[in-house]
Short mmCIF file of C-alpha atoms in Angstrom, two decimals:
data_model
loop_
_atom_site.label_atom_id
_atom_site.label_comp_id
_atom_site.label_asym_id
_atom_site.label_seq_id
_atom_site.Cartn_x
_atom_site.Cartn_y
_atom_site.Cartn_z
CA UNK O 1437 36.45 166.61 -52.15
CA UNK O 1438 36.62 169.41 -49.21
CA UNK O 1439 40.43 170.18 -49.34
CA UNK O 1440 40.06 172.09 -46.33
CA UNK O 1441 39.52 169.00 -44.55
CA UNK O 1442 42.10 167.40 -46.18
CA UNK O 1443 44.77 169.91 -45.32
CA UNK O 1444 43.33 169.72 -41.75
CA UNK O 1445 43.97 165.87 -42.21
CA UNK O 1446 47.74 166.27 -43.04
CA UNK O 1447 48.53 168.74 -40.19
CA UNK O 1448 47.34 166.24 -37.97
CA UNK O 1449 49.62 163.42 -39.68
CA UNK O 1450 52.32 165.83 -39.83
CA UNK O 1451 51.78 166.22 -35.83
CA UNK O 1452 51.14 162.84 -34.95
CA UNK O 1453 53.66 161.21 -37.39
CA UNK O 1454 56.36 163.60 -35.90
CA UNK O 1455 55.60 163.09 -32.20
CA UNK O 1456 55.94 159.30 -32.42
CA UNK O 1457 58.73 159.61 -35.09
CA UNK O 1458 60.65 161.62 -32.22
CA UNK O 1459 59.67 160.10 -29.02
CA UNK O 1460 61.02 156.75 -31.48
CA UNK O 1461 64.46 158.35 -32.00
CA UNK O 1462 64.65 159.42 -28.26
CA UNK O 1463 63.60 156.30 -27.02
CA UNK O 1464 66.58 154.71 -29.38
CA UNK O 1465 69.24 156.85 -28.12
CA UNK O 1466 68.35 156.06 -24.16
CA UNK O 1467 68.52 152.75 -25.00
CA UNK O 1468 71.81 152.92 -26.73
CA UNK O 1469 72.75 155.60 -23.31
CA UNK O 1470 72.06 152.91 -20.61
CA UNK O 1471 72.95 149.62 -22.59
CA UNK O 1472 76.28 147.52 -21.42
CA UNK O 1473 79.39 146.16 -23.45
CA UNK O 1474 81.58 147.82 -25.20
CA UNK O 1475 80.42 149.81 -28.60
CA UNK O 1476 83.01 151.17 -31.49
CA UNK O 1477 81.69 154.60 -32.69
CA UNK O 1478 80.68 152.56 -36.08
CA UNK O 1479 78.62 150.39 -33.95
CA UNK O 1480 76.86 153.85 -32.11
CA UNK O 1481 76.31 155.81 -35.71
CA UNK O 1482 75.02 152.99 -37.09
CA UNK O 1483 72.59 152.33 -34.51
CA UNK O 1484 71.38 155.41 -34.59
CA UNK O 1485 71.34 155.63 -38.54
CA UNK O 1486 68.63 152.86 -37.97
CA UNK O 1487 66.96 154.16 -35.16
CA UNK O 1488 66.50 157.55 -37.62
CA UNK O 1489 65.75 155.18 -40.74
CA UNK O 1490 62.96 153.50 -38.45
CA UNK O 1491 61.07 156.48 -37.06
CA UNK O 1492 61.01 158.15 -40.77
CA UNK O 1493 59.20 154.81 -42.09
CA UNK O 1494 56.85 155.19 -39.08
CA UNK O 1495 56.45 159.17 -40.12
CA UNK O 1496 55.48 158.85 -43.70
CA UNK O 1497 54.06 155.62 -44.60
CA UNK O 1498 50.80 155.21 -43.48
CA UNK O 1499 48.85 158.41 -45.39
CA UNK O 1500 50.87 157.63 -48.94
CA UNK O 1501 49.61 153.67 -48.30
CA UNK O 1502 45.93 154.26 -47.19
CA UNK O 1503 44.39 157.07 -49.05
CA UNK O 1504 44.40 154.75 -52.16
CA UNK O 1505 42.01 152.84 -53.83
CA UNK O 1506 44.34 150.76 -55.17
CA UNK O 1507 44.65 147.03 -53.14
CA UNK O 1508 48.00 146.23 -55.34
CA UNK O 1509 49.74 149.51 -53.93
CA UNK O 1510 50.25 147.71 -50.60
CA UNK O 1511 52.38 144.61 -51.78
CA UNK O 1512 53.96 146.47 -54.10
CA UNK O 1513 55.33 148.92 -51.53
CA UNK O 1514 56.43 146.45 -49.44
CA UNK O 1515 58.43 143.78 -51.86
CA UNK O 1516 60.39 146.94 -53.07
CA UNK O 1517 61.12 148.81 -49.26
CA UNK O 1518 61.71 144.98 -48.06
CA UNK O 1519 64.76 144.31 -50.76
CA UNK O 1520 65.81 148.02 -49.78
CA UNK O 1521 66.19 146.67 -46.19
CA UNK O 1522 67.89 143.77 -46.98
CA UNK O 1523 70.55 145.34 -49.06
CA UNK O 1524 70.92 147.72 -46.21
CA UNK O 1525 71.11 144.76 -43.36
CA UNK O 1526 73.99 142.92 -45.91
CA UNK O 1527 75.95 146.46 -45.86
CA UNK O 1528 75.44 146.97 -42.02
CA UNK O 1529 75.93 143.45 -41.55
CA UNK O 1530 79.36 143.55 -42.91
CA UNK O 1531 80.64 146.33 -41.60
CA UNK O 1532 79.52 144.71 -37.99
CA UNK O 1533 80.56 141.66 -38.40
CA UNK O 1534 84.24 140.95 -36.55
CA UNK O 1535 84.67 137.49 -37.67
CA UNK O 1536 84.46 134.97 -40.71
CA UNK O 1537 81.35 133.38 -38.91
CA UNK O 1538 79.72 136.48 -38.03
CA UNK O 1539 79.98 137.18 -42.18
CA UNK O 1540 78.60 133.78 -42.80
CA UNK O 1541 75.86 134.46 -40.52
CA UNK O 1542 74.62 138.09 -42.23
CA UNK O 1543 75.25 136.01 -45.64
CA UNK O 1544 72.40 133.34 -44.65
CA UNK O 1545 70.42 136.23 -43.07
CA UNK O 1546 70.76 138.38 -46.04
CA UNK O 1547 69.67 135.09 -48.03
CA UNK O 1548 66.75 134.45 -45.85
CA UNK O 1549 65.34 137.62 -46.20
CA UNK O 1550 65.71 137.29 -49.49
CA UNK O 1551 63.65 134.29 -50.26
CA UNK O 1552 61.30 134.84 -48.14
CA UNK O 1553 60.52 138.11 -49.84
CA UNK O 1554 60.61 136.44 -53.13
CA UNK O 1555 57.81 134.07 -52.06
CA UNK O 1556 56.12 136.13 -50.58
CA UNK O 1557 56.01 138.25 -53.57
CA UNK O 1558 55.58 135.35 -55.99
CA UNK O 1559 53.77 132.07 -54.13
CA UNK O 1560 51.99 133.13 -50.90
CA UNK O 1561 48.55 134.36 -51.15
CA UNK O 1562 47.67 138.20 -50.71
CA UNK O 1563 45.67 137.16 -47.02
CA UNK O 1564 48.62 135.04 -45.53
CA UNK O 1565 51.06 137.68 -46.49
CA UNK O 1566 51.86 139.47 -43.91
CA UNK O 1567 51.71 136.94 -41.26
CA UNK O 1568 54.40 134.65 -43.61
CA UNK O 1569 56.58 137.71 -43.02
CA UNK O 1570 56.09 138.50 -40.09
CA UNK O 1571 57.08 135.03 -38.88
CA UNK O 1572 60.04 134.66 -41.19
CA UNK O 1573 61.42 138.00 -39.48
CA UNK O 1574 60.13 137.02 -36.11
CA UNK O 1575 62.59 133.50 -36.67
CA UNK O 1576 65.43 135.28 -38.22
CA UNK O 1577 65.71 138.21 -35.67
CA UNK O 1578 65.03 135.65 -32.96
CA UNK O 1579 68.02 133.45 -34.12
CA UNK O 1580 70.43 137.03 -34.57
CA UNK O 1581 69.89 137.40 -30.79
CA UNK O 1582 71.69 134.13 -29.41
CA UNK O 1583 75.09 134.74 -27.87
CA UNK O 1584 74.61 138.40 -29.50
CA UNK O 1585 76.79 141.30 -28.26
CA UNK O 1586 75.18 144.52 -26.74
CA UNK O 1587 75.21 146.49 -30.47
CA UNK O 1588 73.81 143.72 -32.38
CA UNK O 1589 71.78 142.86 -30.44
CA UNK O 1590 70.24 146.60 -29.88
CA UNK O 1591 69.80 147.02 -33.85
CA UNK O 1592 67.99 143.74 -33.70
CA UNK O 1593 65.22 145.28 -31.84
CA UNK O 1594 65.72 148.48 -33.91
CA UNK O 1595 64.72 146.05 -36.72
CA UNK O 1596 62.01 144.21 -35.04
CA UNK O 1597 60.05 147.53 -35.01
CA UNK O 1598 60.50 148.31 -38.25
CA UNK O 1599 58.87 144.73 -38.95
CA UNK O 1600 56.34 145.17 -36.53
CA UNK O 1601 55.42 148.24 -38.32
CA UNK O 1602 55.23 147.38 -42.07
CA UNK O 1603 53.39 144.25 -40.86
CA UNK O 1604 50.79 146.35 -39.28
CA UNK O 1605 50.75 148.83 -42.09
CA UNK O 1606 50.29 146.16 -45.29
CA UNK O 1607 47.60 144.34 -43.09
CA UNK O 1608 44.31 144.89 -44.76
CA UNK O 1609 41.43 145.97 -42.49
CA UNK O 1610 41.45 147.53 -38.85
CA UNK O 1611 44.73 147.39 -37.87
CA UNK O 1612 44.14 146.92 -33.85
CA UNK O 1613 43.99 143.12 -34.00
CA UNK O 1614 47.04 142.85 -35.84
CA UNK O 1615 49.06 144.96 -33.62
CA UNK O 1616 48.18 143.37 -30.77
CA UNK O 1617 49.24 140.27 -32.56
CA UNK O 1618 52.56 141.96 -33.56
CA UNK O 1619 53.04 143.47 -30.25
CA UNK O 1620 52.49 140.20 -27.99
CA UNK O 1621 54.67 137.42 -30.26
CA UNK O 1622 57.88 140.25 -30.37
CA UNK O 1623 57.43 139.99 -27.33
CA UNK O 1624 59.12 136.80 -26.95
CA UNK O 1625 61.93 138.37 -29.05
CA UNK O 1626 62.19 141.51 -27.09
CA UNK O 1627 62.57 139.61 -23.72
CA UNK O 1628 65.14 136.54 -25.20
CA UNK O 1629 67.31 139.28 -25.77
CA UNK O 1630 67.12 140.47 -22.42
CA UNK O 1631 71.22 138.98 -21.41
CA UNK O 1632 73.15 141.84 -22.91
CA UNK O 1633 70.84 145.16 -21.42
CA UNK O 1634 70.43 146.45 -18.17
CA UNK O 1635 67.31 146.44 -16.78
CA UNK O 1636 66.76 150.11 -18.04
CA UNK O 1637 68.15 149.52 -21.44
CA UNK O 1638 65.35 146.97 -21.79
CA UNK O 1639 62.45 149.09 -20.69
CA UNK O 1640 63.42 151.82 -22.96
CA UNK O 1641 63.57 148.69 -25.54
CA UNK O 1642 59.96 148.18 -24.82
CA UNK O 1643 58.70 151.34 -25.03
CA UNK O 1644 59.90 151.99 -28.22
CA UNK O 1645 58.53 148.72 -29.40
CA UNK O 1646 55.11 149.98 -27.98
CA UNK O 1647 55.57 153.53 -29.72
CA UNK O 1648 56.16 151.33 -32.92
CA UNK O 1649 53.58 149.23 -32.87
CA UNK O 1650 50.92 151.56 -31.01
CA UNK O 1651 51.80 154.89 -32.99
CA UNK O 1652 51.81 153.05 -36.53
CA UNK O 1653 47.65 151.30 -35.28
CA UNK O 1654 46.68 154.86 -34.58
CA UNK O 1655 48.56 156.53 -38.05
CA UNK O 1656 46.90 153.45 -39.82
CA UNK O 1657 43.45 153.81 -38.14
CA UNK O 1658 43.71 158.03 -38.87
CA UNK O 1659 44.22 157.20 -42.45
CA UNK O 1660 42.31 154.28 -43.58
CA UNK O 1661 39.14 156.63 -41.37
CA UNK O 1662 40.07 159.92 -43.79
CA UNK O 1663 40.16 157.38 -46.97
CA UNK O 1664 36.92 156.00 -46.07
CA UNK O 1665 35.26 159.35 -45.73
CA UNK O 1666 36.81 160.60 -49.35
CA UNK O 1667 35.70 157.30 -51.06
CA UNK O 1668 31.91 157.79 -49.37
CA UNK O 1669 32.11 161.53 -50.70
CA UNK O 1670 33.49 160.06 -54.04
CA UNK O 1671 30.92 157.30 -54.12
CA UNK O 1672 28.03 159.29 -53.31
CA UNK O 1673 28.41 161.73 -56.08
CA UNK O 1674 29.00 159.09 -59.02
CA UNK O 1675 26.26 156.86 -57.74
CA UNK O 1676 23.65 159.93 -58.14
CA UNK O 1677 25.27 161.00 -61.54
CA UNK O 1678 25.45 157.50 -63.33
CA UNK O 1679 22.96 155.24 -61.34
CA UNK O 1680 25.60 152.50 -61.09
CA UNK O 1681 26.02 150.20 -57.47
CA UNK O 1682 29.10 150.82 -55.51
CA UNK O 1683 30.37 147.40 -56.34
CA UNK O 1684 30.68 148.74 -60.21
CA UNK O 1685 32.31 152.04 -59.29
CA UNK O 1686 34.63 150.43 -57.89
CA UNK O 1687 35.19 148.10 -60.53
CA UNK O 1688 35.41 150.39 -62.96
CA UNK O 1689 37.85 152.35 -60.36
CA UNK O 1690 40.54 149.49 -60.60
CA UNK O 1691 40.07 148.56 -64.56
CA UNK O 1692 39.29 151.94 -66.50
CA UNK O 1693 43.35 152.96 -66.91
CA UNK O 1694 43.58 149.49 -68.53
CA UNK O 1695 40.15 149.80 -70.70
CA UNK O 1696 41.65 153.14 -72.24
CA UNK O 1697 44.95 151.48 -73.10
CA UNK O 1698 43.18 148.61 -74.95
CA UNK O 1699 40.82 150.85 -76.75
CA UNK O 1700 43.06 153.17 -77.29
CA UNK O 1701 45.42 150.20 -79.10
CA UNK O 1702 42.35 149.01 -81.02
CA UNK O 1703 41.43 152.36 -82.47
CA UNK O 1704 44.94 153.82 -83.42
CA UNK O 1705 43.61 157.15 -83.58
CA UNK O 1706 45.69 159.38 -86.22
CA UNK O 1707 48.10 161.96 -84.71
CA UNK O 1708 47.60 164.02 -88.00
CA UNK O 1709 43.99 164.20 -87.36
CA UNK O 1710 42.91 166.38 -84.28
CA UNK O 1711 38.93 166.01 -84.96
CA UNK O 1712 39.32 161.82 -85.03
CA UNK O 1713 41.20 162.29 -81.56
CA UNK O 1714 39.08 164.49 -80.24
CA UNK O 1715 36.17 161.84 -81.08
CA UNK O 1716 38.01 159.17 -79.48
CA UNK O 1717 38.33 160.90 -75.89
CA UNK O 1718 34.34 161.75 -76.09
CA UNK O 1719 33.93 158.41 -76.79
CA UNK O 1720 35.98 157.51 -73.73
CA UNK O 1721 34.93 160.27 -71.64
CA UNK O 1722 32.86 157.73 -69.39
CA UNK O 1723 36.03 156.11 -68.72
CA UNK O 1724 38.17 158.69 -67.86
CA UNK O 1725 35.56 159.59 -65.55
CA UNK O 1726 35.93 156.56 -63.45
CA UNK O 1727 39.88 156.89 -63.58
CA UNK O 1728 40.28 160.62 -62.86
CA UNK O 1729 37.90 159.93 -60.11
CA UNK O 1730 40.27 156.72 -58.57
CA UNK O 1731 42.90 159.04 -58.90
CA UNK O 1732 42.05 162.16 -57.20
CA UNK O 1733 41.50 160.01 -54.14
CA UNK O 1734 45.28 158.68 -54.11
CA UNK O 1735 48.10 160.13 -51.34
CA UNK O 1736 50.31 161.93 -53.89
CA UNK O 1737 47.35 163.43 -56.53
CA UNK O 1738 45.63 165.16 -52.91
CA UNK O 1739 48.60 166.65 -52.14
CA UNK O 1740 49.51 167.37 -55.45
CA UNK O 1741 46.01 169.26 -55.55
CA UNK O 1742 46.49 171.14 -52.44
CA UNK O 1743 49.68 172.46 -53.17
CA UNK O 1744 48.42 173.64 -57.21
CA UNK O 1745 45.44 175.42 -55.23
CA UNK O 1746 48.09 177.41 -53.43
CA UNK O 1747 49.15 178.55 -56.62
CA UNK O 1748 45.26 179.78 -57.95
CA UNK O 1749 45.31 183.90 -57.83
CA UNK O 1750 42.24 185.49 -59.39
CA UNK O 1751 40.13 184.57 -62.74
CA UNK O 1752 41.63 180.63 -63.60
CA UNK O 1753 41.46 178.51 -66.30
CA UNK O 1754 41.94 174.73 -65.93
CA UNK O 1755 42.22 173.30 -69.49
CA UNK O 1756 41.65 169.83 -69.93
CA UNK O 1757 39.16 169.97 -66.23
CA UNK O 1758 38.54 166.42 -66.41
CA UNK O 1759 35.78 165.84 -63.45
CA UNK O 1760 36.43 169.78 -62.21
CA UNK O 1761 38.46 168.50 -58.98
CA UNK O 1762 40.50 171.85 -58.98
CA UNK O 1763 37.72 174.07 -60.01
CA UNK O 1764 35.18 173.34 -57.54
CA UNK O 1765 37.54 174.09 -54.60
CA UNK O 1766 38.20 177.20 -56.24
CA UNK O 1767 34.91 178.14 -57.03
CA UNK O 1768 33.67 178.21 -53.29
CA UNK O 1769 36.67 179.80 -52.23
CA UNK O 1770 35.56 182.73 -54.68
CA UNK O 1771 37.33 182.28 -57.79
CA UNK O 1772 36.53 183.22 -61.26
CA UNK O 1773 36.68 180.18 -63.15
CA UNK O 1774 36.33 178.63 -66.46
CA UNK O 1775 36.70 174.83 -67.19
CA UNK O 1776 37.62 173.65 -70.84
CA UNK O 1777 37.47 169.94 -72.40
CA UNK O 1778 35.95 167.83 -74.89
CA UNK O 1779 32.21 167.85 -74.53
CA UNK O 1780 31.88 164.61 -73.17
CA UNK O 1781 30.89 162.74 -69.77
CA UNK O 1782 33.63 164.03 -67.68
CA UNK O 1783 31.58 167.63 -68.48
CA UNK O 1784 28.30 166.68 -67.70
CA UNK O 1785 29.90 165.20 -64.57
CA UNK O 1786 31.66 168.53 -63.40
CA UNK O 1787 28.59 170.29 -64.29
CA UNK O 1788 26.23 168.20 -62.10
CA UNK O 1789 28.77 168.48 -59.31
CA UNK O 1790 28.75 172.55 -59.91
CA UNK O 1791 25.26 172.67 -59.82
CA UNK O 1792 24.47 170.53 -57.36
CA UNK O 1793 27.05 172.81 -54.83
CA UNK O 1794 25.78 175.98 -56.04
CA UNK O 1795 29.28 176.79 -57.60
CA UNK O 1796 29.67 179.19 -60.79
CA UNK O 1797 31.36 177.81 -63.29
CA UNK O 1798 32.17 178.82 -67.35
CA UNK O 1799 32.23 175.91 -69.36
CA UNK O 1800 33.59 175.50 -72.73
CA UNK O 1801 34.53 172.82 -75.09
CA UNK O 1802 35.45 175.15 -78.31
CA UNK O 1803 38.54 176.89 -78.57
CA UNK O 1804 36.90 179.79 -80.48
CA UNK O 1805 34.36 180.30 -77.83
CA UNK O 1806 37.25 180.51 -75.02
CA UNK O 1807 39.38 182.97 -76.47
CA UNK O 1808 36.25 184.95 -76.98
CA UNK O 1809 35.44 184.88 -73.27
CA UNK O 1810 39.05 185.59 -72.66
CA UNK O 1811 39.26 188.24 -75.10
CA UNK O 1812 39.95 191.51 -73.05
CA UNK O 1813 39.63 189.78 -69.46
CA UNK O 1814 42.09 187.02 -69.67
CA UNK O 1815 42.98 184.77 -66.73
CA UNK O 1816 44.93 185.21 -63.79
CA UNK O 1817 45.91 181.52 -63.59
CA UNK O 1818 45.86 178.83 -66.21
CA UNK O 1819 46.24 175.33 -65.33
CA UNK O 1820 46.46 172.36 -67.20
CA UNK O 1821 47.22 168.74 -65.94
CA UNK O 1822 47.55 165.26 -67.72
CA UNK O 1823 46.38 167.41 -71.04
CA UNK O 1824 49.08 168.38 -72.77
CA UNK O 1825 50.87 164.79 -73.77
CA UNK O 1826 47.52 163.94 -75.48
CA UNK O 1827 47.74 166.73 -78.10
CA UNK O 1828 49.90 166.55 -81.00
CA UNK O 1829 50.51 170.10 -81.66
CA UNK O 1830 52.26 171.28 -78.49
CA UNK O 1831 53.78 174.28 -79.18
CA UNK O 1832 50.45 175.30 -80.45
CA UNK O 1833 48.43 174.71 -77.34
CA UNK O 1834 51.52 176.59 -75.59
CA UNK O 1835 51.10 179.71 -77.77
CA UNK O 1836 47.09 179.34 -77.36
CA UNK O 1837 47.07 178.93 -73.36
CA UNK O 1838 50.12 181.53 -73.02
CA UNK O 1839 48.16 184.13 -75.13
CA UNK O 1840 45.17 184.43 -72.54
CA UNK O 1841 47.49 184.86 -69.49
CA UNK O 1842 47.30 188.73 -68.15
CA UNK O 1843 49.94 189.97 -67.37
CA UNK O 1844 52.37 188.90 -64.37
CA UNK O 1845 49.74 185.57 -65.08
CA UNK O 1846 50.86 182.48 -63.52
CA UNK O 1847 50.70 179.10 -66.27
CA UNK O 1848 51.18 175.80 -64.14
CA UNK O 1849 51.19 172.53 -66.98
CA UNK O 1850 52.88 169.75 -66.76
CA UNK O 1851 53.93 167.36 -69.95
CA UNK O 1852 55.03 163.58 -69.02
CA UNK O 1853 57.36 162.36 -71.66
CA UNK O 1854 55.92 160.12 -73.85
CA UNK O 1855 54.56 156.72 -74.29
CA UNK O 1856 54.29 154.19 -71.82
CA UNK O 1857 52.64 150.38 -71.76
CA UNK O 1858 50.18 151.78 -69.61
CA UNK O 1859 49.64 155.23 -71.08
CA UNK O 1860 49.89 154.37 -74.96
CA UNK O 1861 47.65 157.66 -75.95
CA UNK O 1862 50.43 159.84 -74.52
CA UNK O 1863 52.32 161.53 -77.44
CA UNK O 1864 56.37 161.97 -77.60
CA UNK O 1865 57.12 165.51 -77.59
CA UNK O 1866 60.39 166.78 -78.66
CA UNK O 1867 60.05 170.04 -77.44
CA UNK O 1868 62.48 171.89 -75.50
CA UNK O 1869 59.59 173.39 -72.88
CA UNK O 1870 62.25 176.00 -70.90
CA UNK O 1871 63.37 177.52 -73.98
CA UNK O 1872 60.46 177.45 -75.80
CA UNK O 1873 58.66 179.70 -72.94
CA UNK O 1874 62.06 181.42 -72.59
CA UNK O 1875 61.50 183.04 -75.57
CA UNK O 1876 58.01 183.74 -75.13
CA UNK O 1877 59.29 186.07 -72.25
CA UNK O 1878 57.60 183.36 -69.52
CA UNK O 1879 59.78 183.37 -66.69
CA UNK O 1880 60.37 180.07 -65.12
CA UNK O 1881 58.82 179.67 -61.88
CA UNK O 1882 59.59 176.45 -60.47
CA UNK O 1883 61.28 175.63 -56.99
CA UNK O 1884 63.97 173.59 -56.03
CA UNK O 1885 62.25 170.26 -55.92
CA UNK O 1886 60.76 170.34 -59.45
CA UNK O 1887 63.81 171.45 -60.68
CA UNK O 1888 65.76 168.35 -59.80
CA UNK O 1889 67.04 166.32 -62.83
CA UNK O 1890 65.75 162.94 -61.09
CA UNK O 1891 61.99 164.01 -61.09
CA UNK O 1892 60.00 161.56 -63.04
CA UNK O 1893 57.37 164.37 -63.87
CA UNK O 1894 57.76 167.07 -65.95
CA UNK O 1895 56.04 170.08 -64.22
CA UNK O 1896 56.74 173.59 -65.47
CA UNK O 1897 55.55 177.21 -63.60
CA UNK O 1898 56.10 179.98 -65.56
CA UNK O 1899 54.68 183.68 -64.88
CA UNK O 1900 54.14 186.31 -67.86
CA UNK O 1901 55.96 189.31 -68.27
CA UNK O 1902 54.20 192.14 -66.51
CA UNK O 1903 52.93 194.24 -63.42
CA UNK O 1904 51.58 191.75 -60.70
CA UNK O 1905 49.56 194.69 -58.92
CA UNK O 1906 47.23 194.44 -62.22
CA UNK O 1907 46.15 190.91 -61.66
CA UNK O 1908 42.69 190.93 -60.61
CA UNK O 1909 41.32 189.59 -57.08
CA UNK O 1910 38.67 188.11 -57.87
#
């Protein structure tokens, strides 16, 4: 993968997403300027508290939905943002509401919404999905708009672009069709709700209907183009390597995570027993090569790439290199680098993909021979991802990896706790990382975000004692 393209990707999402995101927000607050009837300042802040809410979910959804090869991420996203929106329309609704009927009313809505999330969740088929919903919103915000005030009715539209724009966004395949379909039936909603707005209230109504439903088909159709071109890249290279059809890749792509958990059930490999564990993952190495390839190509392990690149200085070490994703960038942007893991498929992989770009790379897959290499040159930078919770002896492989870092070294890692359903080879640690490190005089390196106590991941950055002007270049 060419993560200069990629970052030249998300500056362009980052652009476009913020454009439309604003012209959204501006177009919501002329409406709200030149709409009739009387508003309480609730009504006004939470109009535009939705008007915000709406042109963030145009801004970010469409990159974190499309550069995925996984078809289940879609549904998934949308039963759990869909009950987030309904628990937000039962609190809005409340506070808006002015009589017992109006309550009633945002009580059947809320209910509505509701079940018709449910099935579609539960009985509606994957293909009739988003056209189920879309109709059920269609009906209910079409039904919110008789005999409704000015406010109401102006957060009604709010909401029918919001629905216009997950509907376009789940929809599988080019999204043009679709948003022409989305764009023509609200339509009929946008104009039934013409009574309360002045005629310039309802253009500005429009055209932030059109930058809904236009700016989410052109985020969609930027994406779902970038994913295609990483998946070809992706495809390309394991075709050549393993001889398998596309339709198998990507087979293996969607089922590999589960084939390790089974095997990994079946064989029980002992914890006590390093060599029997280290014979299970070369056994599996073909695996993990499928699912270390499915997941480089997701939204959140790209930019979780780009951003660990931006850490690399000088001579790096990525232990536990998997398919050599990180190294290879590094590599032809003029890194030393050395790549260390069980001698195995994902190896041979990375070393086709080295040799077929020309790259220099130090492989190793003995602990003996890396220290060697490291042994008076040491590294700059040592990485190591989705490693650590597979080895039992943790504070071992700490001492090991810290031990080859020169000084004012940077050591990135990160160690997800425990076992999971999914993940049953990953180990339970009961290590206390930060002190651990502490008293290896690492300094902890992390920012803000990865030091916030609701993080799933555990991530650490931690730089050796020593002068930084003695880190190599190179």
């Amino acid at each position: 993968m060419n993560y200069q393209d990629q970052e030249r990707f998300f500056q362009g999402s980052r652009i476009w997403g913020g454009s439309l995101a604003l012209a959204f927000v501006l177009l919501g607050v002329a409406t709200r300027r030149t709409t009739g009837g009387r508003w309480s300042t609730a009504q006004t802040l939470i109009y535009l508290m939705v008007d915000v809410a709406v042109a963030t979910l145009i801004y970010y959804t469409p990159d974190y939905l499309h550069l995925s090869v996984a078809p289940e991420r879609k549904p998934r996203w949308e039963t759990k943002i869909r009950w987030r929106i309904i628990g937000a329309v039962f609190l809005l609704g409340m506070l808006l509401a002015s009589s017992n009927g109006g309550r009633v009313f945002v009580l059947l809505a809320v209910a509505w919404l509701g079940a018709a999330n449910w099935l579609a969740a539960k009985k509606v088929p994957s293909r009739y999905r988003s056209t189920f919903l879309w109709s059920s919103d269609l009906a209910l915000l079409f039904a919110s708009l008789i005999r409704a005030g000015s406010a109401s009715a102006a957060i009604a539209l709010l909401l029918l672009a919001a629905a216009a724009h997950m509907a376009i966004v789940r929809r599988e395949g080019p999204p043009l069709r679709w948003a022409i379909v989305a764009f023509s039936t609200g339509l009929i909603v946008l104009f039934f709700a013409a009574a309360p707005f002045s005629r310039t209230a309802l253009l500005t109504s429009l055209a932030a209907f059109f930058v809904a439903t236009a700016g989410t088909t052109w985020l969609v159709h930027r994406a779902q183009a970038q994913n295609e071109r990483n998946v070809a890249a992706a495809m390309a290279e394991l075709i050549e390597f393993t001889g398998y059809t596309a339709d198998h890749i990507r087979h293996l792509w969607a089922t590999s995570n589960q084939q390790l958990a089974a095997n990994w059930e079946q064989a029980q490999p002992s914890e006590e027993d390093p060599a029997q564990m280290a014979e299970w993952y070369r056994q599996n190495s073909e695996l993990y090569l499928f699912a270390i390839s499915a997941y480089n190509l997701e939204y959140k392990r790209i930019r979780s790439n780009m951003k660990v690149l931006r850490l690399a200085r000088g001579a790096t070490l990525d232990y536990g290199a998997g398919n050599g994703e990180i190294l290879l960038e590094l590599a032809r942007r003029g890194h030393r680098v050395a790549y260390y893991d069980v001698d195995g498929v994902t190896m041979r992989f990375a070393r086709h993909r080295a040799e077929r770009q020309g790259l220099s790379i130090d492989f190793f897959h003995s602990k003996d021979a890396l220290a060697a290499a490291a042994n008076g040159r040491g590294f700059d930078t040592i990485f190591s991802f989705d490693v650590l919770e597979h080895l039992p002896d943790l504070p071992g492989e700490l001492n090991f990896l810290s031990s080859m870092l020169r000084p004012g070294g940077i050591f990135v890692f990160d160690v997800p706790a425990g076992s999971t359903r999914a993940h049953p080879m990953h180990l339970n640690h009961d290590l206390n990382v930060l002190s651990f490190m502490g008293k290896k005089g690492l300094a902890d390196q992390r920012g803000l975000m990865l030091r916030l106590p609701l993080r799933k991941e555990e991530k650490f950055v931690f730089r050796a004692a020593g002068d930084l002007s003695t880190r190599s270049a190179g």
